[in-house]
CSV table of C-alpha atoms in Angstrom, one decimal:
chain,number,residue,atom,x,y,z
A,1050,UNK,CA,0.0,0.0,0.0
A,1051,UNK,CA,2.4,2.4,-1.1
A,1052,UNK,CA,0.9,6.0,-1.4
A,1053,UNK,CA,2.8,9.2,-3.0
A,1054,UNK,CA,1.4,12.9,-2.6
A,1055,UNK,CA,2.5,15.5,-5.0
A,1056,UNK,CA,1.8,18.9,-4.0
A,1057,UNK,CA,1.9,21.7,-7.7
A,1058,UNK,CA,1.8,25.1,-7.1
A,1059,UNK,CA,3.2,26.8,-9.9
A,1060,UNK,CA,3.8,30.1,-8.3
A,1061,UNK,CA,5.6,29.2,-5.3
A,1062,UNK,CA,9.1,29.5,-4.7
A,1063,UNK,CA,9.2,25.7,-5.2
A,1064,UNK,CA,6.9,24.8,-7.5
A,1065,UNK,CA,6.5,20.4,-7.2
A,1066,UNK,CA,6.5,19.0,-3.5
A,1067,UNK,CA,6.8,14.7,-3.5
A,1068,UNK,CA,6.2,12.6,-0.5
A,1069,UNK,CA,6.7,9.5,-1.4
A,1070,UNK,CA,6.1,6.5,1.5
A,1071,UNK,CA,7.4,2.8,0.7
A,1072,UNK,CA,5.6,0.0,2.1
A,1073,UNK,CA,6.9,-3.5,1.5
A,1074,UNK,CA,7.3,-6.9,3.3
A,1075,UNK,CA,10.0,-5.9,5.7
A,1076,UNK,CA,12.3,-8.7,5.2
A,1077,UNK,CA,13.4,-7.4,2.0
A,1078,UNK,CA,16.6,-5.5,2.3
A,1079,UNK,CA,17.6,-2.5,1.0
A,1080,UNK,CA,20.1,0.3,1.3
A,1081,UNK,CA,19.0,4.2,1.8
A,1082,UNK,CA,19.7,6.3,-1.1
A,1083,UNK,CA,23.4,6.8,-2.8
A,1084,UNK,CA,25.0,6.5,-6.0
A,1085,UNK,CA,24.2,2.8,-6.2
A,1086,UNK,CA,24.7,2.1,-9.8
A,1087,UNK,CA,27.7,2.7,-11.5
A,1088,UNK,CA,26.8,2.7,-15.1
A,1089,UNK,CA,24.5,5.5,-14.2
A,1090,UNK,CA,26.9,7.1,-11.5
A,1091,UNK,CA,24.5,10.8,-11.9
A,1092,UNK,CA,21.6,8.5,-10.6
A,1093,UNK,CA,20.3,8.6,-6.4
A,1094,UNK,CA,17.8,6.2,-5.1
A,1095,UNK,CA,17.4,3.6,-2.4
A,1096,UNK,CA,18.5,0.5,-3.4
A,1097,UNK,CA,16.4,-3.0,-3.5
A,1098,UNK,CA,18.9,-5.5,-2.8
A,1099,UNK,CA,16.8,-8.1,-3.8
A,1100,UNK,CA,16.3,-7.3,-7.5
A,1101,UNK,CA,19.1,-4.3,-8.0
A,1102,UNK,CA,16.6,-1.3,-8.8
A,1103,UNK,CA,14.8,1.1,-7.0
A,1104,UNK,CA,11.5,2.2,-5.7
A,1105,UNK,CA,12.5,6.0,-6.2
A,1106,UNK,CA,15.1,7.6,-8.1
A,1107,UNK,CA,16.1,11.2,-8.5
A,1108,UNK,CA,18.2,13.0,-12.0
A,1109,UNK,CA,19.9,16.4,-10.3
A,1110,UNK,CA,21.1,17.3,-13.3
A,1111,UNK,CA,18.0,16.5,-15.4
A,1112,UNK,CA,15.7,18.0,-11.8
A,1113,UNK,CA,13.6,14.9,-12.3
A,1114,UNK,CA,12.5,12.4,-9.9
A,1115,UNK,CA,10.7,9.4,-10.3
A,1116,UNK,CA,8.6,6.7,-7.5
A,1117,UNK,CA,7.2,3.3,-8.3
A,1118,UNK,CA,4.2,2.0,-6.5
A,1119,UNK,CA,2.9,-1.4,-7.5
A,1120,UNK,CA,-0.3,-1.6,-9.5
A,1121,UNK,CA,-3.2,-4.4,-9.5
A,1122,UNK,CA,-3.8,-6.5,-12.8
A,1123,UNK,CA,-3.0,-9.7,-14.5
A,1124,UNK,CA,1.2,-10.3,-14.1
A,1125,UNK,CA,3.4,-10.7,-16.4
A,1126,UNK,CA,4.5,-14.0,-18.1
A,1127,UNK,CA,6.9,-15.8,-16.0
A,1128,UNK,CA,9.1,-16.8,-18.1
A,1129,UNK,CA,10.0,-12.8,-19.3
A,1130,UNK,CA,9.0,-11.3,-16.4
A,1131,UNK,CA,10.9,-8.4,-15.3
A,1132,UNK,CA,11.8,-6.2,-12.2
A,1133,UNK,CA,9.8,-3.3,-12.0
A,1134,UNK,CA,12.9,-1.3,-10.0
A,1135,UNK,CA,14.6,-0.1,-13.1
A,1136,UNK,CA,11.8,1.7,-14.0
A,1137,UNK,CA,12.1,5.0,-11.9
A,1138,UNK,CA,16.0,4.8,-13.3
A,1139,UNK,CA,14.8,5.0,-17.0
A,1140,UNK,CA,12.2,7.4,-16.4
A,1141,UNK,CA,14.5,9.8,-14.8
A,1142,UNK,CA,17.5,9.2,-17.3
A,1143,UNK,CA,14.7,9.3,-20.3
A,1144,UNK,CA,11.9,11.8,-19.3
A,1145,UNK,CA,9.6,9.1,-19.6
A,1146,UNK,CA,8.7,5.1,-19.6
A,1147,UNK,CA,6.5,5.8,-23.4
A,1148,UNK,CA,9.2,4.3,-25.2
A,1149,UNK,CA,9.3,0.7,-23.6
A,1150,UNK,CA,7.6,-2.2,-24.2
A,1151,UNK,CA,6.2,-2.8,-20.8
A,1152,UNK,CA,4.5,-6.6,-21.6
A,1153,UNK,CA,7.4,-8.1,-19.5
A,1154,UNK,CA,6.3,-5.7,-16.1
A,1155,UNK,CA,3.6,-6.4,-13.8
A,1156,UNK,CA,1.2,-3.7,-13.2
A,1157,UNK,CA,2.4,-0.4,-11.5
A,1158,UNK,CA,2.1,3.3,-11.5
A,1159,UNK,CA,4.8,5.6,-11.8
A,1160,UNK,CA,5.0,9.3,-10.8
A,1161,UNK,CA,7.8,11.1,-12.7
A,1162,UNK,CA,8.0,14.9,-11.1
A,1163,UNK,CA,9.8,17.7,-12.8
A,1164,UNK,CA,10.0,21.7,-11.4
A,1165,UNK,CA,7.4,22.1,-13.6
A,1166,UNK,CA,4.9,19.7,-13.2
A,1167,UNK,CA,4.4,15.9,-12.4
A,1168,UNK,CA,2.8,13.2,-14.2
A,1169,UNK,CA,1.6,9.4,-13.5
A,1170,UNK,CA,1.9,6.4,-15.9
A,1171,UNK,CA,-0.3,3.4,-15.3
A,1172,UNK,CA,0.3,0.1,-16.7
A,1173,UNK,CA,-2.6,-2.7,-16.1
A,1174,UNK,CA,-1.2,-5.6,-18.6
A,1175,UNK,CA,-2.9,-3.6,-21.7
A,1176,UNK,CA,-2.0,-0.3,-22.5
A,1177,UNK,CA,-0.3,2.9,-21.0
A,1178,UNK,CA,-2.3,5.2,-19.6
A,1179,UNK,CA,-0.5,9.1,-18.7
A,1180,UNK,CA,-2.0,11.5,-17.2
A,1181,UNK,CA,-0.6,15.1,-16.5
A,1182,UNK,CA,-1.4,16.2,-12.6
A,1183,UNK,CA,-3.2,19.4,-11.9
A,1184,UNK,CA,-2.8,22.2,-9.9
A,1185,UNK,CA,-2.6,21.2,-6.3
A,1186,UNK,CA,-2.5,18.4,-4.0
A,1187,UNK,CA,-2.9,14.9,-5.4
A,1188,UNK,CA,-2.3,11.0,-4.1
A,1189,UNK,CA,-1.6,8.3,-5.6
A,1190,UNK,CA,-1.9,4.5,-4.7
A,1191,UNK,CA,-1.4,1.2,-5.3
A,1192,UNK,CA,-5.4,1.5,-7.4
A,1193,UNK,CA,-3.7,4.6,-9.0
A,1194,UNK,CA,-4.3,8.2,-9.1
A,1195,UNK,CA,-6.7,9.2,-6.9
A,1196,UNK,CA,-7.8,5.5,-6.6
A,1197,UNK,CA,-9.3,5.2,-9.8
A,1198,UNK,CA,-7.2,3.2,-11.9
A,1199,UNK,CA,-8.7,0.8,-14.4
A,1200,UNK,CA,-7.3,-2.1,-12.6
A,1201,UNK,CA,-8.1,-1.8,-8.9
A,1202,UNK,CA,-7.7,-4.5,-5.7
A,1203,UNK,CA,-10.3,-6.4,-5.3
A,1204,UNK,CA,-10.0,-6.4,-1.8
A,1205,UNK,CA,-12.6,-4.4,0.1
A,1206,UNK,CA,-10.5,-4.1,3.0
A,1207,UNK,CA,-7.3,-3.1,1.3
A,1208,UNK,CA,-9.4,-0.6,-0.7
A,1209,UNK,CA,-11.0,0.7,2.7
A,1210,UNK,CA,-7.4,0.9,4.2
A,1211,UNK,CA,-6.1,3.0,1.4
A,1212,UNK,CA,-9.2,5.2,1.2
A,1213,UNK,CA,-8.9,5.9,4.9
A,1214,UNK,CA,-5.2,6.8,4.6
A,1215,UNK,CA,-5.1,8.8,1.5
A,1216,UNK,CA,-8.5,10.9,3.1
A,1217,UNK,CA,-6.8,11.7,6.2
A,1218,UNK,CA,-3.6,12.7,4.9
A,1219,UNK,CA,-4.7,14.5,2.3
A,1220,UNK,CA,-6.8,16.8,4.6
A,1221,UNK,CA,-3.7,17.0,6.9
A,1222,UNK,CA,-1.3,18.1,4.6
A,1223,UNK,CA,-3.8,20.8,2.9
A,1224,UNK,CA,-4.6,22.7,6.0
A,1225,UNK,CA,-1.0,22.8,7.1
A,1226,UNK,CA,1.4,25.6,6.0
A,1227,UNK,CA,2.7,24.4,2.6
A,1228,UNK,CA,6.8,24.3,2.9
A,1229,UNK,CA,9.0,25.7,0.4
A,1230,UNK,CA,12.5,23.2,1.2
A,1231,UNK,CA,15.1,25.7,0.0
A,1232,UNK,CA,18.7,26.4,1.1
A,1233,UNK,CA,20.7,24.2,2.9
A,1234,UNK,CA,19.0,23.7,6.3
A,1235,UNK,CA,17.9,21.1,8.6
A,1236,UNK,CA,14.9,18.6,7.5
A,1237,UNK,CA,13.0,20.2,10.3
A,1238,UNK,CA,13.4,23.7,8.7
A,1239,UNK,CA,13.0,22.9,5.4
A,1240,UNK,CA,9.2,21.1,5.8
A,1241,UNK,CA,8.3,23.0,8.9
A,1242,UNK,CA,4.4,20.9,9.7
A,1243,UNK,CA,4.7,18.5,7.3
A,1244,UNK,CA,7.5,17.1,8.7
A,1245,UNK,CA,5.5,15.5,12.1
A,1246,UNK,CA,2.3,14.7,9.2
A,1247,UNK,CA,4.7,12.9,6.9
A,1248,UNK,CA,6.6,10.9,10.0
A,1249,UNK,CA,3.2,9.4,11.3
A,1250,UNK,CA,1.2,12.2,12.5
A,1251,UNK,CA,1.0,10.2,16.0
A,1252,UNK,CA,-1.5,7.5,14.6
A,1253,UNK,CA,-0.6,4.1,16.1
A,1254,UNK,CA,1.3,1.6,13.3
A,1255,UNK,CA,-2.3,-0.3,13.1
A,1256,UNK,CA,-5.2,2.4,12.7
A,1257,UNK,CA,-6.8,1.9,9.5
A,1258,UNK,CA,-5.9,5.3,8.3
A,1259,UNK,CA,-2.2,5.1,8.9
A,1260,UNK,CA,0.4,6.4,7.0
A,1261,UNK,CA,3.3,4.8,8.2
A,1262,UNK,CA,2.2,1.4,9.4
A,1263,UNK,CA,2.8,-2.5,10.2
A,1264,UNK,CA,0.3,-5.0,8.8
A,1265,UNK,CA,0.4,-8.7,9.4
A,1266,UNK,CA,-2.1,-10.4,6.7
A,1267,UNK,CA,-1.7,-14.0,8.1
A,1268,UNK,CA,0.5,-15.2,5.7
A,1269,UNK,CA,3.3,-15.1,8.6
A,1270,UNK,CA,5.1,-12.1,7.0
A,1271,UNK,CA,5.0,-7.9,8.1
A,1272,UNK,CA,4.0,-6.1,5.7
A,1273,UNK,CA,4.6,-2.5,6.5
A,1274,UNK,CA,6.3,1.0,5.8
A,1275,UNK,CA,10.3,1.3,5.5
A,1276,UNK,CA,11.5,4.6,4.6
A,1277,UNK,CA,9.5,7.9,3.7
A,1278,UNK,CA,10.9,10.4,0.7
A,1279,UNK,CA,10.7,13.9,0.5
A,1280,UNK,CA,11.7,15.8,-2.9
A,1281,UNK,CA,11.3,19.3,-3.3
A,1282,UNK,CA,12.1,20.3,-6.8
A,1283,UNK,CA,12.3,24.0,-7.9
A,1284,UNK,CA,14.4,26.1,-10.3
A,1285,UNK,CA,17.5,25.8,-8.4
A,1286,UNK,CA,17.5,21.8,-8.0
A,1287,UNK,CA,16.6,19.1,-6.1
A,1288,UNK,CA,16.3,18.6,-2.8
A,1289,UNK,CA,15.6,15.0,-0.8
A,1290,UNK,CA,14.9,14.0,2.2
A,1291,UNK,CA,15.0,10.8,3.5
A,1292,UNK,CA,13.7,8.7,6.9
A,1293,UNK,CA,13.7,5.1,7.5
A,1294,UNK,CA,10.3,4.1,9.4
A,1295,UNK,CA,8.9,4.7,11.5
A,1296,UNK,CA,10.6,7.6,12.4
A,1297,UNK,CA,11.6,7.7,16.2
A,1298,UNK,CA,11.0,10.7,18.6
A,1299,UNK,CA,12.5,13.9,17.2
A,1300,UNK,CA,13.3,13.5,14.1
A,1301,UNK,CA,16.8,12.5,14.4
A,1302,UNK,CA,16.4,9.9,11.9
A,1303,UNK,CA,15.9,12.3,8.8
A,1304,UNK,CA,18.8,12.9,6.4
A,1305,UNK,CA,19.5,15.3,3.7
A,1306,UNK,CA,20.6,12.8,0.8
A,1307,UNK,CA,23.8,14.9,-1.3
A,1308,UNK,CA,22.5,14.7,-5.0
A,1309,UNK,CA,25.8,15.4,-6.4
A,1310,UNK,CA,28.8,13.0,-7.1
A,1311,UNK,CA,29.4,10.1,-4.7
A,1312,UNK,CA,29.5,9.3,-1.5
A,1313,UNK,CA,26.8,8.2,1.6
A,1314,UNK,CA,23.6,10.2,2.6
A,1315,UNK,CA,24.8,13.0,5.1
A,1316,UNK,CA,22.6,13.9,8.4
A,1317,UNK,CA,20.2,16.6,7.3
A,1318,UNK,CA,21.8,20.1,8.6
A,1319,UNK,CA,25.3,18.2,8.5
């Protein structure tokens, strides 16, 4: 049940806000976000150690960012079958996923985020659907943009579940002060009240309409939320900020993750 919020307001000092939470079956490992891929050494995301790619990945010198949430739908043939985690690394490198043949992927949606703008591409197993996001604040989820995607769960309660989360959290965001992440400051500073909404907004890890959350479905694995993103991309660059989850007591988890050349994410205000 991932879920992504892209906040446009083409006036503001920076114009495309993305929070982008991960949720996945938390024995899967993965490293936080660095220069993980040397034949694309420009290229930051977290890396999935289990199939090599990524569930977000950021461009700095292209401004572009990119997040991957996994779509319902028939899967992929087996034999073909491909990992979905290089997609955010072509879309950023590419300005788009158009060009593909996507027959081998199973169904997802991507959100590719630019300084001016943001769009979502949806692939069900049939055709590619793109649509440009407007003006304002908009979610996206594992049934797709706004939860309307062709292909949806057909789970009542996981529909419920992401219904209650992307309703609360929408709300929350919208009536708080929206940031504007410039300079070189702490997390804190840069996302003023978002930052407490985005790490949990004090919700226990098992209310329905949590955002970062632990789920065990009975099949004797956690499923739950590992890491939150934060991009902020404006005409002077990106900015990302990163948390594993659930973030503990203060906010000392949160790092600023250095866009340019190598190296490991730095502490945020480091």
């Amino acid at each position: 049940m991932c879920t992504a919020f892209v906040s446009i307001e083409p006036g503001a000092a920076v114009p495309v806000l993305l929070l982008s939470v991960r949720d996945e079956y938390l024995g899967r490992d993965w490293l936080p976000p660095d220069h993980h891929w040397p034949d694309r050494p420009a290229l930051v995301g977290g890396l999935d150690l289990a199939a090599g790619g990524t569930w977000l990945a950021v461009d700095p010198g292209r401004r572009t960012a990119a997040c991957l949430l996994n779509g319902f739908g028939p899967l992929a043939p087996t034999d073909t079958r491909l990992s979905r985690g290089e997609l955010p690394l072509t879309a950023v490198r590419d300005g788009g996923i158009g060009h593909l043949d996507l027959t081998p992927y199973d169904p997802f949606h991507l959100v590719l985020v630019r300084p001016d703008g943001a769009r979502v591409a949806s692939w069900g197993g049939g055709r590619l659907e793109e649509r440009e996001l407007p003006v304002g604040l908009s979610v996206v989820l594992n049934d797709g943009l706004e939860g309307a995607a062709a292909n949806r769960t057909a789970s009542e309660r996981i529909r419920a579940l992401m219904a209650a989360r992307a309703d609360r959290f929408r709300a929350r965001l919208a009536a708080a002060p929206r940031p504007e992440p410039t300079g070189d400051g702490s997390a804190e500073r840069a996302w003023g009240d978002w930052l407490p909404i985005v790490a949990g907004d004090g919700l226990p890890l098992d209310d329905d309409a949590a955002l970062i959350q632990r789920r065990d479905f009975g099949d004797g694995r956690i499923w739950g939320s590992s890491s939150i993103s934060l991009l902020a991309l404006g005409p002077d660059g990106p900015r990302y900020d990163f948390a594993p989850a659930p973030v503990p007591a203060g906010g000392g988890a949160w790092r600023r993750v250095p866009l340019g050349g190598g190296g490991s994410a730095a502490r945020s205000g480091d």
